[in-house]
PDB file of C-alpha atoms in Angstrom:
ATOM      1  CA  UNK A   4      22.126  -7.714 -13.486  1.00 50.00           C
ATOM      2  CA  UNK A   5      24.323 -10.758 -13.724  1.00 49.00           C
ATOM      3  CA  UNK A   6      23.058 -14.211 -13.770  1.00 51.00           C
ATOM      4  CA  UNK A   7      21.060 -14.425 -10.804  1.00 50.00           C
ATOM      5  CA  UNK A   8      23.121 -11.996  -8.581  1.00 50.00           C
ATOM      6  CA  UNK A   9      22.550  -8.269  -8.040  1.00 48.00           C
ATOM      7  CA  UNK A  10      25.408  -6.855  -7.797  1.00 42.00           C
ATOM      8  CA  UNK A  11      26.966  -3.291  -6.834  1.00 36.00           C
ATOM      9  CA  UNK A  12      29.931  -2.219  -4.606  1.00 39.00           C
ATOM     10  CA  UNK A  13      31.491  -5.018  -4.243  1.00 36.00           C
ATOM     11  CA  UNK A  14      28.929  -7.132  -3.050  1.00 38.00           C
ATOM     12  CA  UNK A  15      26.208  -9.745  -4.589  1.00 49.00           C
ATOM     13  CA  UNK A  16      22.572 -10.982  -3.140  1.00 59.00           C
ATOM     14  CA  UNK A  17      22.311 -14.658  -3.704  1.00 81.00           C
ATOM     15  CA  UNK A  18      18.892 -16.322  -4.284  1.00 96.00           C
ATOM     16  CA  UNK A  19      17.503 -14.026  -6.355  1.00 96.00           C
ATOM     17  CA  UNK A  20      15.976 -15.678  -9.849  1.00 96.00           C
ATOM     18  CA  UNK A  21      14.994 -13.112 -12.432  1.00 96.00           C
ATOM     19  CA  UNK A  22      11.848 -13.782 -14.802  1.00 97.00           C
ATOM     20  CA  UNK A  23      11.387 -11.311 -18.074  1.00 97.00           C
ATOM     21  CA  UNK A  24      10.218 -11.666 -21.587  1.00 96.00           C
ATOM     22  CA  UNK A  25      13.695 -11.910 -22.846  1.00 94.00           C
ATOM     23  CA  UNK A  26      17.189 -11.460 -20.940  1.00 94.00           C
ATOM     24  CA  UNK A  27      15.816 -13.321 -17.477  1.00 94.00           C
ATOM     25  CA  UNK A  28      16.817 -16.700 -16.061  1.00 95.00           C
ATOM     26  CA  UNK A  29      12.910 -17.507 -16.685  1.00 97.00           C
ATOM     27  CA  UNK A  30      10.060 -16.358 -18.903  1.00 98.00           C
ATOM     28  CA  UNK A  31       7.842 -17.508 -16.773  1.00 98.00           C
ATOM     29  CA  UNK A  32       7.274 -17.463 -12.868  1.00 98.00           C
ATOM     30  CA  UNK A  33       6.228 -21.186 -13.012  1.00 98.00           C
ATOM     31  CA  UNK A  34       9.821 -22.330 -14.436  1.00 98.00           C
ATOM     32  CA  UNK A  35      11.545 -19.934 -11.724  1.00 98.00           C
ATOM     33  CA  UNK A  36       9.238 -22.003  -8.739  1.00 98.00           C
ATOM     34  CA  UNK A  37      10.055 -24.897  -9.957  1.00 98.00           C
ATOM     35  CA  UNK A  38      13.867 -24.316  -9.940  1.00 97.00           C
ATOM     36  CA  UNK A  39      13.655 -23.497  -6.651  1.00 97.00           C
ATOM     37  CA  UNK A  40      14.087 -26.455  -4.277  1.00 97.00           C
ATOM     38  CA  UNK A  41      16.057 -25.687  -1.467  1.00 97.00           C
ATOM     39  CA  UNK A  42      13.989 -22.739  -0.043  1.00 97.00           C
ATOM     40  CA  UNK A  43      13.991 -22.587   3.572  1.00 96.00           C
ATOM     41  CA  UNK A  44      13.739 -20.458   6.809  1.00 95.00           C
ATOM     42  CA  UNK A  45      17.402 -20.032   6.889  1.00 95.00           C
ATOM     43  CA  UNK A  46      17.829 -19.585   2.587  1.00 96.00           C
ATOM     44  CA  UNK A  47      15.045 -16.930   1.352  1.00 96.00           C
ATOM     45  CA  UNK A  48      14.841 -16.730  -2.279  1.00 97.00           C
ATOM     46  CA  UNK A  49      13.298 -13.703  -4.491  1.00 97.00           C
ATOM     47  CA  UNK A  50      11.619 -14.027  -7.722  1.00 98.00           C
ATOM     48  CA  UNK A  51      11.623 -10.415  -9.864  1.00 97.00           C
ATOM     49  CA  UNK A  52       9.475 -10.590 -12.372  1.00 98.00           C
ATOM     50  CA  UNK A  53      10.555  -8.115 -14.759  1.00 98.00           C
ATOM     51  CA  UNK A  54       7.340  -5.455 -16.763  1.00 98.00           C
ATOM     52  CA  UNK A  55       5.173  -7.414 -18.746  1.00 98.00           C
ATOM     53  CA  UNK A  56       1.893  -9.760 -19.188  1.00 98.00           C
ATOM     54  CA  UNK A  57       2.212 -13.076 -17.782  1.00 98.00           C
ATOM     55  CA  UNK A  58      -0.325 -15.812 -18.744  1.00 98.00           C
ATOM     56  CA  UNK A  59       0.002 -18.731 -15.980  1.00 98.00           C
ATOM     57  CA  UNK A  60      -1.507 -20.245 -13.031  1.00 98.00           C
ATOM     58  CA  UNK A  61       1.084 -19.360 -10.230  1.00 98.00           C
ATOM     59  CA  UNK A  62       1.130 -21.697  -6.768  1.00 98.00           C
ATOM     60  CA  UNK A  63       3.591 -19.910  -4.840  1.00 98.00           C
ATOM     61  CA  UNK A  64       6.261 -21.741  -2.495  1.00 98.00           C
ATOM     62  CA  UNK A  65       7.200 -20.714   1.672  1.00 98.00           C
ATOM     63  CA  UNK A  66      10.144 -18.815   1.942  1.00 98.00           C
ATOM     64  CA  UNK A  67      10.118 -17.600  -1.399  1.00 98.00           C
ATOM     65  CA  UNK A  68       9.025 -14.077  -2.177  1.00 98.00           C
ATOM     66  CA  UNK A  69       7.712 -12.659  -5.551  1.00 98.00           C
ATOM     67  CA  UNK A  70       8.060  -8.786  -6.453  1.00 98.00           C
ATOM     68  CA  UNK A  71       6.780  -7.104  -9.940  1.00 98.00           C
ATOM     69  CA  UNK A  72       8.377  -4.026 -11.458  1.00 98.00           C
ATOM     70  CA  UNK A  73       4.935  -2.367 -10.301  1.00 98.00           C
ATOM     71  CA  UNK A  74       1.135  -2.994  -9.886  1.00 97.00           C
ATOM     72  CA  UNK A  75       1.020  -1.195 -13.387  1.00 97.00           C
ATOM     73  CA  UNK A  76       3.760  -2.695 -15.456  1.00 98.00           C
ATOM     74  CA  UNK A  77       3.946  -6.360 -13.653  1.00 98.00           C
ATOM     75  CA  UNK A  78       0.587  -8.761 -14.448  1.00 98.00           C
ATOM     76  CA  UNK A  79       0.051 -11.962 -13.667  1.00 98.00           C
ATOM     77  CA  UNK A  80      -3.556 -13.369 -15.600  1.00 98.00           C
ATOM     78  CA  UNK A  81      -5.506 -16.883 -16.354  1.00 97.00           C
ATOM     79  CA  UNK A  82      -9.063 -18.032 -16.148  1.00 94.00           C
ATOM     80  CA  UNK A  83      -9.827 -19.611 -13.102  1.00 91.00           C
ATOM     81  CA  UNK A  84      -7.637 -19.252 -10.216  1.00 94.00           C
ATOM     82  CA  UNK A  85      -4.438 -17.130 -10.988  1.00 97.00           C
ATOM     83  CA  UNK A  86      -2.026 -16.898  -7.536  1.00 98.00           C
ATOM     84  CA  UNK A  87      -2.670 -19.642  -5.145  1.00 98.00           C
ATOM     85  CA  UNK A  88      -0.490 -18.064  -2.208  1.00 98.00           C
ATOM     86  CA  UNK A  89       1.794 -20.108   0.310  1.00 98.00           C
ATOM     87  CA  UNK A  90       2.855 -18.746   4.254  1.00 98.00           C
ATOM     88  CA  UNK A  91       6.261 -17.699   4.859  1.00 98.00           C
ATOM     89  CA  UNK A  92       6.128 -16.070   1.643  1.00 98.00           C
ATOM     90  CA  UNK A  93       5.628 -12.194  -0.047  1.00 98.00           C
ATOM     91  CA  UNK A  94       3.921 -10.940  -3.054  1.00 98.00           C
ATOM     92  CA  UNK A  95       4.692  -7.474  -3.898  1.00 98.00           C
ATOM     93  CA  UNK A  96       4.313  -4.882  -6.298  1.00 98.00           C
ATOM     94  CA  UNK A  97       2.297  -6.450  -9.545  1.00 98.00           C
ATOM     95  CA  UNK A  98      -0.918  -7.353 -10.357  1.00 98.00           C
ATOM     96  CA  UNK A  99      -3.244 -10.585 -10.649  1.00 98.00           C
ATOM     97  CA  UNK A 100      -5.843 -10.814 -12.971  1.00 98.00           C
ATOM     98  CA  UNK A 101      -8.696 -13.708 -13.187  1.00 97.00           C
ATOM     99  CA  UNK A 102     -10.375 -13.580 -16.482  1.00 93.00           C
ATOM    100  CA  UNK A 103     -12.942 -15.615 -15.258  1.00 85.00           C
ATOM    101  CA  UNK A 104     -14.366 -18.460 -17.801  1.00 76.00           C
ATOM    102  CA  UNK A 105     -15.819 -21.016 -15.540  1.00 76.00           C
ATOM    103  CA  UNK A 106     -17.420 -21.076 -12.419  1.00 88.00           C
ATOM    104  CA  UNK A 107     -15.676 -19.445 -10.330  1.00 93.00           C
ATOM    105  CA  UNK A 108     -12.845 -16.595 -11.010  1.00 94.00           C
ATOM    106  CA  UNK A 109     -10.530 -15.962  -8.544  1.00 97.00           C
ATOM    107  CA  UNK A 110      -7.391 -13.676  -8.491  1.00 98.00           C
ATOM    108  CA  UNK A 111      -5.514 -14.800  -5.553  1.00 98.00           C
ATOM    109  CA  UNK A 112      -6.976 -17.898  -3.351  1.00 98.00           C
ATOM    110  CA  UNK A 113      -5.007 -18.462   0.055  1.00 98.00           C
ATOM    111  CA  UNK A 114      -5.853 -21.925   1.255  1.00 98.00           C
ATOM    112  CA  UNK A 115      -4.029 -22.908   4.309  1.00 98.00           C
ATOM    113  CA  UNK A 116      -1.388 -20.749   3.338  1.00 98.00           C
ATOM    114  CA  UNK A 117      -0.923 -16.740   5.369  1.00 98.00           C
ATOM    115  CA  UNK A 118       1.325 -15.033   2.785  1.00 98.00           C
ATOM    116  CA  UNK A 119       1.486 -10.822   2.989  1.00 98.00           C
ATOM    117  CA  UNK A 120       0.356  -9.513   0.206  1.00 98.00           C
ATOM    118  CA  UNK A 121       2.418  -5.656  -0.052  1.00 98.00           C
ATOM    119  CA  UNK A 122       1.097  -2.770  -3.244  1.00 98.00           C
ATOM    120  CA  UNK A 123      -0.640  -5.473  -5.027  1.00 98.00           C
ATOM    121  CA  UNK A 124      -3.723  -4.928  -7.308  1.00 98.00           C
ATOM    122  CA  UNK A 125      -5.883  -8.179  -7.404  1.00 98.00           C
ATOM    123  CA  UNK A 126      -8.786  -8.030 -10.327  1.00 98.00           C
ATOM    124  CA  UNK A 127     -11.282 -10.876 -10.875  1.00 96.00           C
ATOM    125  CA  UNK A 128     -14.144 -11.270 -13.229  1.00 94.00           C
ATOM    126  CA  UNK A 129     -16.619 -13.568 -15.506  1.00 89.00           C
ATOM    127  CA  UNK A 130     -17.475 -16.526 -12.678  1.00 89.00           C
ATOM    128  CA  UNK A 131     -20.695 -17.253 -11.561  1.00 89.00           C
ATOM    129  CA  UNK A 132     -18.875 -16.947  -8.156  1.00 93.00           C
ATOM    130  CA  UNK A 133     -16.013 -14.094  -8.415  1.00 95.00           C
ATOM    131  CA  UNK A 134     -13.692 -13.253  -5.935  1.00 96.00           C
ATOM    132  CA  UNK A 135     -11.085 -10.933  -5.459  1.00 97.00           C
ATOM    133  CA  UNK A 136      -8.868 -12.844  -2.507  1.00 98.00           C
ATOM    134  CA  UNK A 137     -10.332 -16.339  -0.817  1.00 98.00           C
ATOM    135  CA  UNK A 138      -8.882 -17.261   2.107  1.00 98.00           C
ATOM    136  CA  UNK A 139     -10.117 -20.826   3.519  1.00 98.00           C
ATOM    137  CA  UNK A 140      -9.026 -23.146   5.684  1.00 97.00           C
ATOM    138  CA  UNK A 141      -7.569 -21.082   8.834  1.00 97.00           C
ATOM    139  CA  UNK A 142      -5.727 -18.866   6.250  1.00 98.00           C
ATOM    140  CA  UNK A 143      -4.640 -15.323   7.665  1.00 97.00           C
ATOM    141  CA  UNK A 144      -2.894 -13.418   5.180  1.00 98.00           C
ATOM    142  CA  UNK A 145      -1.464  -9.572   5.526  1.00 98.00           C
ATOM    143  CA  UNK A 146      -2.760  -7.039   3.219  1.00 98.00           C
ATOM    144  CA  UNK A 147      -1.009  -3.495   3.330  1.00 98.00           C
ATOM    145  CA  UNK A 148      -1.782  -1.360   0.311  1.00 98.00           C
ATOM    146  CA  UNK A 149      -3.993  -3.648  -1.413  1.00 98.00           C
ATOM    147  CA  UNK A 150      -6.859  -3.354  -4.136  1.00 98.00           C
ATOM    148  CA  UNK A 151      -9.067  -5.506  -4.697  1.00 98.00           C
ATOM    149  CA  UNK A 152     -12.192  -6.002  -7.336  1.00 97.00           C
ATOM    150  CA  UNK A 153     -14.362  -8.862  -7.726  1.00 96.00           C
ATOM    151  CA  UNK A 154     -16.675  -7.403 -10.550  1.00 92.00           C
ATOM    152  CA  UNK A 155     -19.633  -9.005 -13.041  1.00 83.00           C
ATOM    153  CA  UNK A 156     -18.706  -9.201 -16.464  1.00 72.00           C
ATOM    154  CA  UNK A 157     -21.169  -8.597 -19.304  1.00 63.00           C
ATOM    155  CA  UNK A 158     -22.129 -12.815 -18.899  1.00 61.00           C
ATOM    156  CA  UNK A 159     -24.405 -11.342 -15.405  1.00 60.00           C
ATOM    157  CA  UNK A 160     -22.074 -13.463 -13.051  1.00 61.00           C
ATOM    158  CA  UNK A 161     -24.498 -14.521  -9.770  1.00 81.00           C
ATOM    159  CA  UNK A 162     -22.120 -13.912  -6.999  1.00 92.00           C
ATOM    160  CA  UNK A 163     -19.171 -11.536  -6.496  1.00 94.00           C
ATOM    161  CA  UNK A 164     -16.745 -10.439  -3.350  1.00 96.00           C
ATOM    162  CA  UNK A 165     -13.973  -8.517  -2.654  1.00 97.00           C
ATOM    163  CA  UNK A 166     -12.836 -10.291   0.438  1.00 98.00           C
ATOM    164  CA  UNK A 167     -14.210 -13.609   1.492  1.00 97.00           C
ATOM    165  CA  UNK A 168     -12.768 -15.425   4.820  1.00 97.00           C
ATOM    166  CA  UNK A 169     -13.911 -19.039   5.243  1.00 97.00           C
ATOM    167  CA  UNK A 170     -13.040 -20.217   8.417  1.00 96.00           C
ATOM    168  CA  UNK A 171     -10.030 -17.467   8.178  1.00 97.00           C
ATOM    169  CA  UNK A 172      -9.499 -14.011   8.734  1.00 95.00           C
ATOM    170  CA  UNK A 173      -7.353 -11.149   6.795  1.00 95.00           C
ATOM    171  CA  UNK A 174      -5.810  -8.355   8.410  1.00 97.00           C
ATOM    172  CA  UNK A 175      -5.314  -5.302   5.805  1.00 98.00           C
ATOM    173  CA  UNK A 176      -4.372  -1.749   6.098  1.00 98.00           C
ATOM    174  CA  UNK A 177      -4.596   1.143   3.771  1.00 98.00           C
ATOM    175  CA  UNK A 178      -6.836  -1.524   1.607  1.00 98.00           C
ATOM    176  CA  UNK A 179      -9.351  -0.823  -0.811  1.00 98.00           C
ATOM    177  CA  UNK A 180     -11.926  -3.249  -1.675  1.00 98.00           C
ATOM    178  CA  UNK A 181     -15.100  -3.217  -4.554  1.00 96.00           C
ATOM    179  CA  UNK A 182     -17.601  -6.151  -5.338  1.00 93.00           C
ATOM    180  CA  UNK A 183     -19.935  -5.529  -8.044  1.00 87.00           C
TER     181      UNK A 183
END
């Protein structure tokens, strides 16, 4: 890796910002969004976030994709809401964690936004009201290879789900979905 190209043969991919603990463009995915300002339909950017914890709130951006090293290496966690998701835009391979804390824990939370969601591994617990993915406000996200748990922490949290659609629907494949 070189700056922010790949390269090999010959060749380079442009718009691709790398975020690791050390060595990266960013060391966090926040900074890496925020760099990003002239995503578009015709100028895709990719965010890799390299293995490792990441504590943040992440509001992803359309037309810019996000891929972990892996649903077991690559975490994104907070309290609260971790990955609000955007359309026009990927998240692949990693995890999001809610750690709960308040009154609601949510992993990912797609409002307005229809983002595919591709081998991620969304976890969400310690709410009163815990959920795994929200989608509101005609949302319509993809899910292909997806798990998903909305569970009640030791605090007896009231309300959890796996999958809630408000005024929105999900399509997912090869899914797998608890609430407990």
């Amino acid at each position: 890796l070189v700056g922010t190209q790949f390269k090999g043969k010959g060749t380079s991919i442009q718009n691709v910002v790398i975020v690791a603990k050390s060595g990266g463009d960013y060391t966090t995915i926040t900074e890496a969004l925020n760099s990003i300002t002239t995503a578009s339909d015709s100028n895709h950017f990719l965010i890799y976030v390299a293995p490792g914890v990441y504590n943040e709130t992440v509001t992803m951006k359309p037309y810019v994709d996000i891929e972990g090293a892996g649903e077991l290496t690559t975490k994104i966690t907070s309290p609260g809401s971790t990955l609000w998701g955007a359309s026009y835009a990927e998240l692949r391979f990693l995890t999001v964690e809610s750690t709960g804390g308040s009154t609601y824990a949510i992993a990912i939370i797609n409002d307005y936004a229809s983002p595919n969601l591709t081998h991620v591994t969304a976890y969400a617990t310690g709410g009163t009201y815990t959920y795994g993915v929200l989608n509101r406000n005609t949302s319509g996200p993809t899910l292909t290879q997806v798990t998903i748990t909305a569970a009640e922490d030791t605090g007896g949290g009231s309300y959890q789900f796996g999958v809630y659609n408000n005024a929105s629907s999900s399509e997912m494949t090869n899914c797998t979905v608890w609430a407990w």
